[in-house]
Amino acid sequence: RKQRINPYVPQLEQRYFRRNEGSTDYATIPEVTLAGDFVIEFDFLTLGDGKFFSGTDVGNAELVVEVLSGTVRVFAYNSSAVYQGAIEIAGGYNDGKLHHVKISMAGTSMSVVIDDSLSSSGVFSTLDYFVISNIYRRSNNTGLLAGILANLKIYDNGTLVRDYPLNDNSDILRNRATSLGSELVTNGDFSDGSVWALSGATISGGQVTISGGSNGFISQDVSVTNGETVLLTYTVTSTSINGQLYLSSTGFGDTSQIISKTIGTHTVLVTVLDDAAPLRILHNTADAISLDNISIRRADGYGTIINGNADDWGLFDKQADGDWLGQELVVNGGFDTDLSGWYSTGEDAT
């Protein structure tokens, strides 16, 4: 029996972000501060050097984890910018194979274990706290990692606070440690004309159309808090040739933040800058654009990939021995019910 394989039809669901050598993409997450005992775990694959994650301020309240010339290295600075030392495990870990890292802190003692076998430890006696906010790089844009990072989990004093599978196939990185909050938008499906403040906009047929020129917008008050992260979802049902679509509310993200106006459903991660900031979406041209299904939900710990593109997401899966596999190319390789996907020459097969 033989089978014609279509390499363009994916057979696996897991898609992981793979940072490519020389690209400018990386990821940011809302700051997580660790001040006591903690555990950090993750998987990685690389053929080169680079930082797995780091803090916000280089050399200040920062834990940096990297691979350098095949050695996994962990070093830290406390909040007074005092270097705490480094823990290193040599082993040729830039070999293109999957490896698992577990970093644990108990009191002032930190240990690093790789692949549940090799380990090393050190005493970081004045490490009062540190911040993690960057993935695939250091915050000064150095040490960009080329490869895959997956299943990043952060435990704070025994509690799982961040869980990033990094297989989202999206610019938005889920934090599986928490669920999305309840809906904050009222009448987001525009079932009637209530709640929304309109300027140069009309609601009809279960959607809103903005066509009021530079002053055309829709707005409603939402219950948000300064500093929190929310996920905005909306659908563009018809679009315009000219103009841009903006989040234009003071306090709700950047007042000049451009959001997509292409037809389809979009998600935008927004950091709230003021308590009770209103949601305001503006379209700066008289050309009409129509929106539907607007939603805002709290998204604690969700992150964003910066400068990423669709080519960076590849189909991968793990074998039991830890290697990464590409997408499955054989259809119905288990012959579970029939011979679909296969063709034969010569003798019949059953």
Tab-separated table of C-alpha atoms in Angstrom:
chain	number	residue	atom	x	y	z
A	1	ARG	CA	0.000	0.000	0.000
A	2	LYS	CA	1.137	3.523	-0.741
A	3	GLN	CA	-0.233	6.906	0.114
A	4	ARG	CA	-0.100	10.243	-1.609
A	5	ILE	CA	0.757	12.795	1.053
A	6	ASN	CA	-0.464	16.356	0.927
A	7	PRO	CA	2.110	18.329	2.959
A	8	TYR	CA	-0.173	21.354	3.030
A	9	VAL	CA	-2.861	19.657	5.152
A	10	PRO	CA	-1.860	19.816	8.844
A	11	GLN	CA	-2.504	16.657	10.827
A	12	LEU	CA	-1.506	17.954	14.281
A	13	GLU	CA	-3.077	20.683	16.380
A	14	GLN	CA	-0.043	21.909	18.318
A	15	ARG	CA	1.534	25.015	16.812
A	16	TYR	CA	4.451	26.586	18.660
A	17	PHE	CA	6.063	29.955	18.152
A	18	ARG	CA	9.576	29.578	16.770
A	19	ARG	CA	11.807	32.631	16.910
A	20	ASN	CA	14.024	32.745	13.857
A	21	GLU	CA	17.657	33.837	13.776
A	22	GLY	CA	18.012	37.492	12.844
A	23	SER	CA	14.341	38.392	13.301
A	24	THR	CA	13.114	41.193	15.554
A	25	ASP	CA	10.235	39.364	17.234
A	26	TYR	CA	9.940	38.670	20.952
A	27	ALA	CA	7.194	38.533	23.578
A	28	THR	CA	6.206	40.643	26.559
A	29	ILE	CA	4.038	39.676	29.520
A	30	PRO	CA	2.616	41.796	32.345
A	31	GLU	CA	5.242	41.956	35.078
A	32	VAL	CA	5.232	39.072	37.542
A	33	THR	CA	7.155	39.801	40.757
A	34	LEU	CA	8.637	36.932	42.772
A	35	ALA	CA	9.765	37.768	46.297
A	36	GLY	CA	9.819	34.407	48.100
A	37	ASP	CA	10.041	30.741	47.224
A	38	PHE	CA	9.269	29.993	43.586
A	39	VAL	CA	9.465	27.374	40.860
A	40	ILE	CA	9.854	28.134	37.131
A	41	GLU	CA	9.624	25.377	34.515
A	42	PHE	CA	9.828	25.407	30.723
A	43	ASP	CA	10.792	23.406	27.625
A	44	PHE	CA	13.141	24.701	24.960
A	45	LEU	CA	14.841	23.810	21.703
A	46	THR	CA	17.630	25.830	20.098
A	47	LEU	CA	20.708	25.507	17.905
A	48	GLY	CA	22.243	28.740	19.158
A	49	ASP	CA	22.466	31.127	22.090
A	50	GLY	CA	19.914	33.446	23.636
A	51	LYS	CA	17.820	34.504	26.605
A	52	PHE	CA	14.702	32.538	27.557
A	53	PHE	CA	13.244	35.299	29.711
A	54	SER	CA	14.299	38.307	31.776
A	55	GLY	CA	13.050	41.356	33.658
A	56	THR	CA	12.107	44.926	32.835
A	57	ASP	CA	15.169	46.829	34.036
A	58	VAL	CA	18.545	45.402	32.969
A	59	GLY	CA	20.671	44.621	36.022
A	60	ASN	CA	17.999	45.600	38.538
A	61	ALA	CA	15.540	43.176	40.218
A	62	GLU	CA	16.171	40.773	37.386
A	63	LEU	CA	16.471	37.023	36.901
A	64	VAL	CA	17.963	36.060	33.538
A	65	VAL	CA	17.899	32.516	32.149
A	66	GLU	CA	19.906	31.828	28.997
A	67	VAL	CA	21.747	29.266	26.929
A	68	LEU	CA	25.294	30.331	26.086
A	69	SER	CA	27.645	28.120	24.027
A	70	GLY	CA	25.483	25.141	24.955
A	71	THR	CA	25.507	25.926	28.689
A	72	VAL	CA	22.285	26.752	30.528
A	73	ARG	CA	22.989	29.717	32.786
A	74	VAL	CA	20.882	31.459	35.459
A	75	PHE	CA	21.977	34.728	37.035
A	76	ALA	CA	20.256	37.449	39.041
A	77	TYR	CA	20.375	40.987	40.432
A	78	ASN	CA	18.472	42.195	43.490
A	79	SER	CA	16.452	45.417	43.748
A	80	SER	CA	19.618	47.342	44.648
A	81	ALA	CA	21.265	46.166	41.406
A	82	VAL	CA	23.642	43.880	43.323
A	83	TYR	CA	24.789	40.895	41.267
A	84	GLN	CA	23.898	37.634	43.019
A	85	GLY	CA	26.040	35.215	41.051
A	86	ALA	CA	25.305	32.544	38.460
A	87	ILE	CA	24.370	28.874	38.254
A	88	GLU	CA	25.658	27.047	35.185
A	89	ILE	CA	25.064	23.572	33.746
A	90	ALA	CA	27.195	22.624	30.757
A	91	GLY	CA	25.975	19.940	28.394
A	92	GLY	CA	25.659	21.039	24.783
A	93	TYR	CA	22.050	22.138	25.154
A	94	ASN	CA	22.091	24.017	21.821
A	95	ASP	CA	21.721	20.646	20.069
A	96	GLY	CA	18.299	21.181	18.468
A	97	LYS	CA	16.637	18.729	20.869
A	98	LEU	CA	13.907	19.345	23.392
A	99	HIS	CA	15.071	20.004	26.964
A	100	HIS	CA	13.196	20.695	30.179
A	101	VAL	CA	14.416	23.176	32.806
A	102	LYS	CA	13.202	23.521	36.396
A	103	ILE	CA	14.439	26.411	38.563
A	104	SER	CA	13.544	26.374	42.271
A	105	MET	CA	14.122	28.871	45.074
A	106	ALA	CA	13.781	27.962	48.766
A	107	GLY	CA	14.928	30.637	51.173
A	108	THR	CA	18.211	31.888	49.715
A	109	SER	CA	19.098	28.634	47.924
A	110	MET	CA	18.377	28.281	44.206
A	111	SER	CA	18.633	25.038	42.245
A	112	VAL	CA	18.504	24.322	38.519
A	113	VAL	CA	17.605	20.880	37.114
A	114	ILE	CA	17.729	19.968	33.402
A	115	ASP	CA	15.879	16.989	31.949
A	116	ASP	CA	15.238	15.671	35.477
A	117	SER	CA	18.875	14.597	35.719
A	118	LEU	CA	21.718	17.137	35.735
A	119	SER	CA	21.473	19.773	38.458
A	120	SER	CA	23.376	22.581	40.131
A	121	SER	CA	22.638	25.062	42.912
A	122	GLY	CA	23.812	28.289	44.498
A	123	VAL	CA	23.062	30.716	47.319
A	124	PHE	CA	21.645	34.119	46.361
A	125	SER	CA	21.758	35.629	49.819
A	126	THR	CA	20.381	39.132	49.089
A	127	LEU	CA	17.945	38.394	46.257
A	128	ASP	CA	14.936	40.173	47.756
A	129	TYR	CA	12.742	40.060	44.641
A	130	PHE	CA	12.875	40.148	40.862
A	131	VAL	CA	10.562	40.779	37.924
A	132	ILE	CA	9.877	38.733	34.780
A	133	SER	CA	8.380	40.600	31.810
A	134	ASN	CA	10.289	39.650	28.633
A	135	ILE	CA	10.388	36.339	26.759
A	136	TYR	CA	12.941	35.356	24.095
A	137	ARG	CA	15.209	38.316	24.954
A	138	ARG	CA	16.594	40.720	27.551
A	139	SER	CA	14.756	44.033	27.886
A	140	ASN	CA	17.545	45.963	26.113
A	141	ASN	CA	16.792	43.767	23.070
A	142	THR	CA	19.951	41.673	23.430
A	143	GLY	CA	20.289	37.907	23.560
A	144	LEU	CA	17.387	37.208	21.210
A	145	LEU	CA	16.735	33.463	21.329
A	146	ALA	CA	16.375	31.530	18.085
A	147	GLY	CA	14.267	28.442	18.660
A	148	ILE	CA	11.219	27.200	20.534
A	149	LEU	CA	10.158	27.973	24.086
A	150	ALA	CA	7.102	26.129	25.393
A	151	ASN	CA	5.124	25.345	28.545
A	152	LEU	CA	6.513	28.190	30.648
A	153	LYS	CA	5.081	27.869	34.162
A	154	ILE	CA	5.728	30.180	37.117
A	155	TYR	CA	4.808	29.214	40.692
A	156	ASP	CA	4.868	31.842	43.457
A	157	ASN	CA	5.117	30.270	46.932
A	158	GLY	CA	3.461	27.106	45.628
A	159	THR	CA	0.717	28.831	43.619
A	160	LEU	CA	0.686	28.632	39.826
A	161	VAL	CA	0.429	32.284	38.710
A	162	ARG	CA	1.488	32.073	35.049
A	163	ASP	CA	1.142	29.201	32.596
A	164	TYR	CA	2.073	29.973	29.007
A	165	PRO	CA	1.800	27.001	26.619
A	166	LEU	CA	3.081	29.272	23.797
A	167	ASN	CA	1.114	27.224	21.266
A	168	ASP	CA	-1.595	29.823	20.702
A	169	ASN	CA	-0.969	30.398	16.979
A	170	SER	CA	-1.758	34.039	17.754
A	171	ASP	CA	-0.056	37.255	18.807
A	172	ILE	CA	-1.966	36.912	22.090
A	173	LEU	CA	-0.354	34.563	24.631
A	174	ARG	CA	-2.803	32.838	26.962
A	175	ASN	CA	-2.141	32.559	30.670
A	176	ARG	CA	-3.767	29.208	31.499
A	177	ALA	CA	-3.312	29.842	35.215
A	178	THR	CA	-6.380	32.109	35.141
A	179	SER	CA	-9.642	32.221	33.216
A	180	LEU	CA	-10.859	35.178	31.213
A	181	GLY	CA	-13.056	37.462	33.287
A	182	SER	CA	-16.760	38.065	32.798
A	183	GLU	CA	-18.085	40.202	29.952
A	184	LEU	CA	-17.681	43.955	30.593
A	185	VAL	CA	-19.423	45.277	27.478
A	186	THR	CA	-23.202	45.671	27.423
A	187	ASN	CA	-25.067	45.139	24.145
A	188	GLY	CA	-21.896	44.206	22.305
A	189	ASP	CA	-23.974	42.418	19.679
A	190	PHE	CA	-25.921	45.639	18.939
A	191	SER	CA	-29.269	43.895	19.312
A	192	ASP	CA	-30.763	47.344	19.839
A	193	GLY	CA	-29.633	50.973	20.126
A	194	SER	CA	-29.178	51.030	23.899
A	195	VAL	CA	-26.123	51.799	26.037
A	196	TRP	CA	-23.762	52.975	23.303
A	197	ALA	CA	-22.989	56.679	22.835
A	198	LEU	CA	-22.857	57.372	19.096
A	199	SER	CA	-21.328	60.158	17.036
A	200	GLY	CA	-21.619	59.814	13.278
A	201	ALA	CA	-22.701	56.215	13.788
A	202	THR	CA	-25.934	54.221	13.516
A	203	ILE	CA	-27.075	50.846	14.856
A	204	SER	CA	-29.164	48.682	12.566
A	205	GLY	CA	-29.551	45.008	11.756
A	206	GLY	CA	-27.441	43.822	14.710
A	207	GLN	CA	-24.343	45.859	13.894
A	208	VAL	CA	-23.042	49.413	14.134
A	209	THR	CA	-21.880	51.484	11.166
A	210	ILE	CA	-19.495	54.416	11.676
A	211	SER	CA	-19.416	56.960	8.854
A	212	GLY	CA	-19.140	60.355	10.555
A	213	GLY	CA	-15.737	61.458	9.287
A	214	SER	CA	-12.972	62.425	11.730
A	215	ASN	CA	-15.480	62.596	14.616
A	216	GLY	CA	-17.274	59.307	14.013
A	217	PHE	CA	-17.082	57.016	17.031
A	218	ILE	CA	-18.920	54.669	19.391
A	219	SER	CA	-18.380	54.713	23.139
A	220	GLN	CA	-19.571	53.166	26.395
A	221	ASP	CA	-18.347	53.129	29.984
A	222	VAL	CA	-16.778	49.871	31.136
A	223	SER	CA	-15.742	48.859	34.642
A	224	VAL	CA	-11.963	48.582	34.421
A	225	THR	CA	-9.080	49.371	36.769
A	226	ASN	CA	-5.816	51.170	36.154
A	227	GLY	CA	-3.003	48.730	35.359
A	228	GLU	CA	-5.060	45.681	34.490
A	229	THR	CA	-4.943	43.844	31.182
A	230	VAL	CA	-8.098	43.283	29.157
A	231	LEU	CA	-8.827	41.437	25.932
A	232	LEU	CA	-10.823	43.352	23.325
A	233	THR	CA	-12.545	41.223	20.673
A	234	TYR	CA	-14.551	42.644	17.763
A	235	THR	CA	-15.737	41.692	14.290
A	236	VAL	CA	-15.488	43.893	11.193
A	237	THR	CA	-18.404	42.975	8.915
A	238	SER	CA	-17.693	45.560	6.194
A	239	THR	CA	-14.711	47.857	5.838
A	240	SER	CA	-13.520	51.025	4.136
A	241	ILE	CA	-10.757	51.773	1.656
A	242	ASN	CA	-9.643	54.937	3.445
A	243	GLY	CA	-8.981	55.860	7.043
A	244	GLN	CA	-7.963	53.997	10.186
A	245	LEU	CA	-9.786	52.420	13.109
A	246	TYR	CA	-8.560	53.601	16.525
A	247	LEU	CA	-8.931	52.976	20.208
A	248	SER	CA	-9.241	56.639	21.117
A	249	SER	CA	-10.240	56.796	24.782
A	250	THR	CA	-7.941	58.452	27.291
A	251	GLY	CA	-7.045	55.731	29.772
A	252	PHE	CA	-8.108	52.760	27.680
A	253	GLY	CA	-4.833	51.835	26.080
A	254	ASP	CA	-2.855	54.183	23.869
A	255	THR	CA	-5.048	57.095	22.733
A	256	SER	CA	-3.751	56.689	19.168
A	257	GLN	CA	-3.660	52.891	19.019
A	258	ILE	CA	-4.576	51.676	15.540
A	259	ILE	CA	-6.559	48.445	15.435
A	260	SER	CA	-7.290	46.251	12.429
A	261	LYS	CA	-10.117	47.181	10.074
A	262	THR	CA	-9.876	44.119	7.834
A	263	ILE	CA	-13.012	41.999	7.569
A	264	GLY	CA	-13.047	39.263	10.207
A	265	THR	CA	-12.760	38.824	13.974
A	266	HIS	CA	-9.836	40.431	15.810
A	267	THR	CA	-8.394	40.354	19.325
A	268	VAL	CA	-6.365	43.139	20.927
A	269	LEU	CA	-4.639	43.036	24.312
A	270	VAL	CA	-4.983	46.399	26.059
A	271	THR	CA	-3.409	47.763	29.247
A	272	VAL	CA	-5.817	50.022	31.099
A	273	LEU	CA	-4.263	53.356	32.098
A	274	ASP	CA	-7.084	54.877	34.142
A	275	ASP	CA	-9.888	53.662	36.407
A	276	ALA	CA	-13.304	53.366	34.741
A	277	ALA	CA	-11.889	54.352	31.344
A	278	PRO	CA	-14.561	54.330	28.627
A	279	LEU	CA	-14.202	52.106	25.586
A	280	ARG	CA	-14.161	54.362	22.525
A	281	ILE	CA	-13.630	53.175	18.933
A	282	LEU	CA	-13.113	55.900	16.325
A	283	HIS	CA	-13.007	55.757	12.537
A	284	ASN	CA	-11.295	58.838	11.090
A	285	THR	CA	-12.934	59.013	7.669
A	286	ALA	CA	-16.405	59.477	6.225
A	287	ASP	CA	-16.161	56.075	4.507
A	288	ALA	CA	-18.419	53.615	6.306
A	289	ILE	CA	-17.176	50.703	8.413
A	290	SER	CA	-19.432	48.229	10.247
A	291	LEU	CA	-18.664	46.384	13.500
A	292	ASP	CA	-20.328	43.653	15.550
A	293	ASN	CA	-19.770	41.400	18.582
A	294	ILE	CA	-17.610	43.767	20.627
A	295	SER	CA	-16.352	42.192	23.839
A	296	ILE	CA	-14.022	43.149	26.692
A	297	ARG	CA	-12.905	40.652	29.329
A	298	ARG	CA	-10.159	40.782	31.925
A	299	ALA	CA	-7.127	38.773	30.822
A	300	ASP	CA	-4.799	38.593	33.820
A	301	GLY	CA	-1.249	37.750	32.816
A	302	TYR	CA	-1.922	37.470	29.086
A	303	GLY	CA	1.076	38.420	26.917
A	304	THR	CA	1.795	39.702	23.418
A	305	ILE	CA	4.205	38.662	20.670
A	306	ILE	CA	5.852	41.727	19.136
A	307	ASN	CA	6.745	41.774	15.412
A	308	GLY	CA	5.689	38.139	14.945
A	309	ASN	CA	4.120	36.791	11.772
A	310	ALA	CA	2.312	33.676	10.605
A	311	ASP	CA	5.536	32.073	9.331
A	312	ASP	CA	6.844	31.906	12.911
A	313	TRP	CA	4.141	29.415	13.927
A	314	GLY	CA	5.042	25.838	13.003
A	315	LEU	CA	3.357	22.511	13.588
A	316	PHE	CA	5.304	20.603	16.204
A	317	ASP	CA	4.675	17.829	18.678
A	318	LYS	CA	6.745	15.983	21.265
A	319	GLN	CA	7.937	12.393	21.266
A	320	ALA	CA	8.226	10.493	24.525
A	321	ASP	CA	12.014	10.722	24.349
A	322	GLY	CA	11.859	14.500	24.180
A	323	ASP	CA	12.554	15.261	20.528
A	324	TRP	CA	10.425	17.727	18.604
A	325	LEU	CA	8.553	16.431	15.584
A	326	GLY	CA	7.179	18.369	12.645
A	327	GLN	CA	3.661	17.924	11.347
A	328	GLU	CA	2.334	14.410	10.703
A	329	LEU	CA	2.338	13.699	6.969
A	330	VAL	CA	0.609	10.309	6.895
A	331	VAL	CA	-3.199	10.210	6.929
A	332	ASN	CA	-4.851	7.226	8.644
A	333	GLY	CA	-1.541	5.589	9.515
A	334	GLY	CA	-3.271	3.552	12.201
A	335	PHE	CA	-5.789	1.959	9.802
A	336	ASP	CA	-8.343	2.371	12.565
A	337	THR	CA	-11.533	1.922	10.533
A	338	ASP	CA	-10.753	1.666	6.821
A	339	LEU	CA	-8.158	2.339	4.112
A	340	SER	CA	-9.100	5.952	3.496
A	341	GLY	CA	-6.130	8.061	2.397
A	342	TRP	CA	-4.341	5.057	0.891
A	343	TYR	CA	-4.159	3.722	-2.674
A	344	SER	CA	-2.696	0.458	-3.973
A	345	THR	CA	-1.117	-0.990	-7.082
A	346	GLY	CA	-1.141	-4.633	-7.976
A	347	GLU	CA	-2.661	-6.940	-5.350
A	348	ASP	CA	-5.667	-5.843	-3.330
A	349	ALA	CA	-5.228	-4.968	0.332
A	350	THR	CA	-7.676	-5.020	3.261
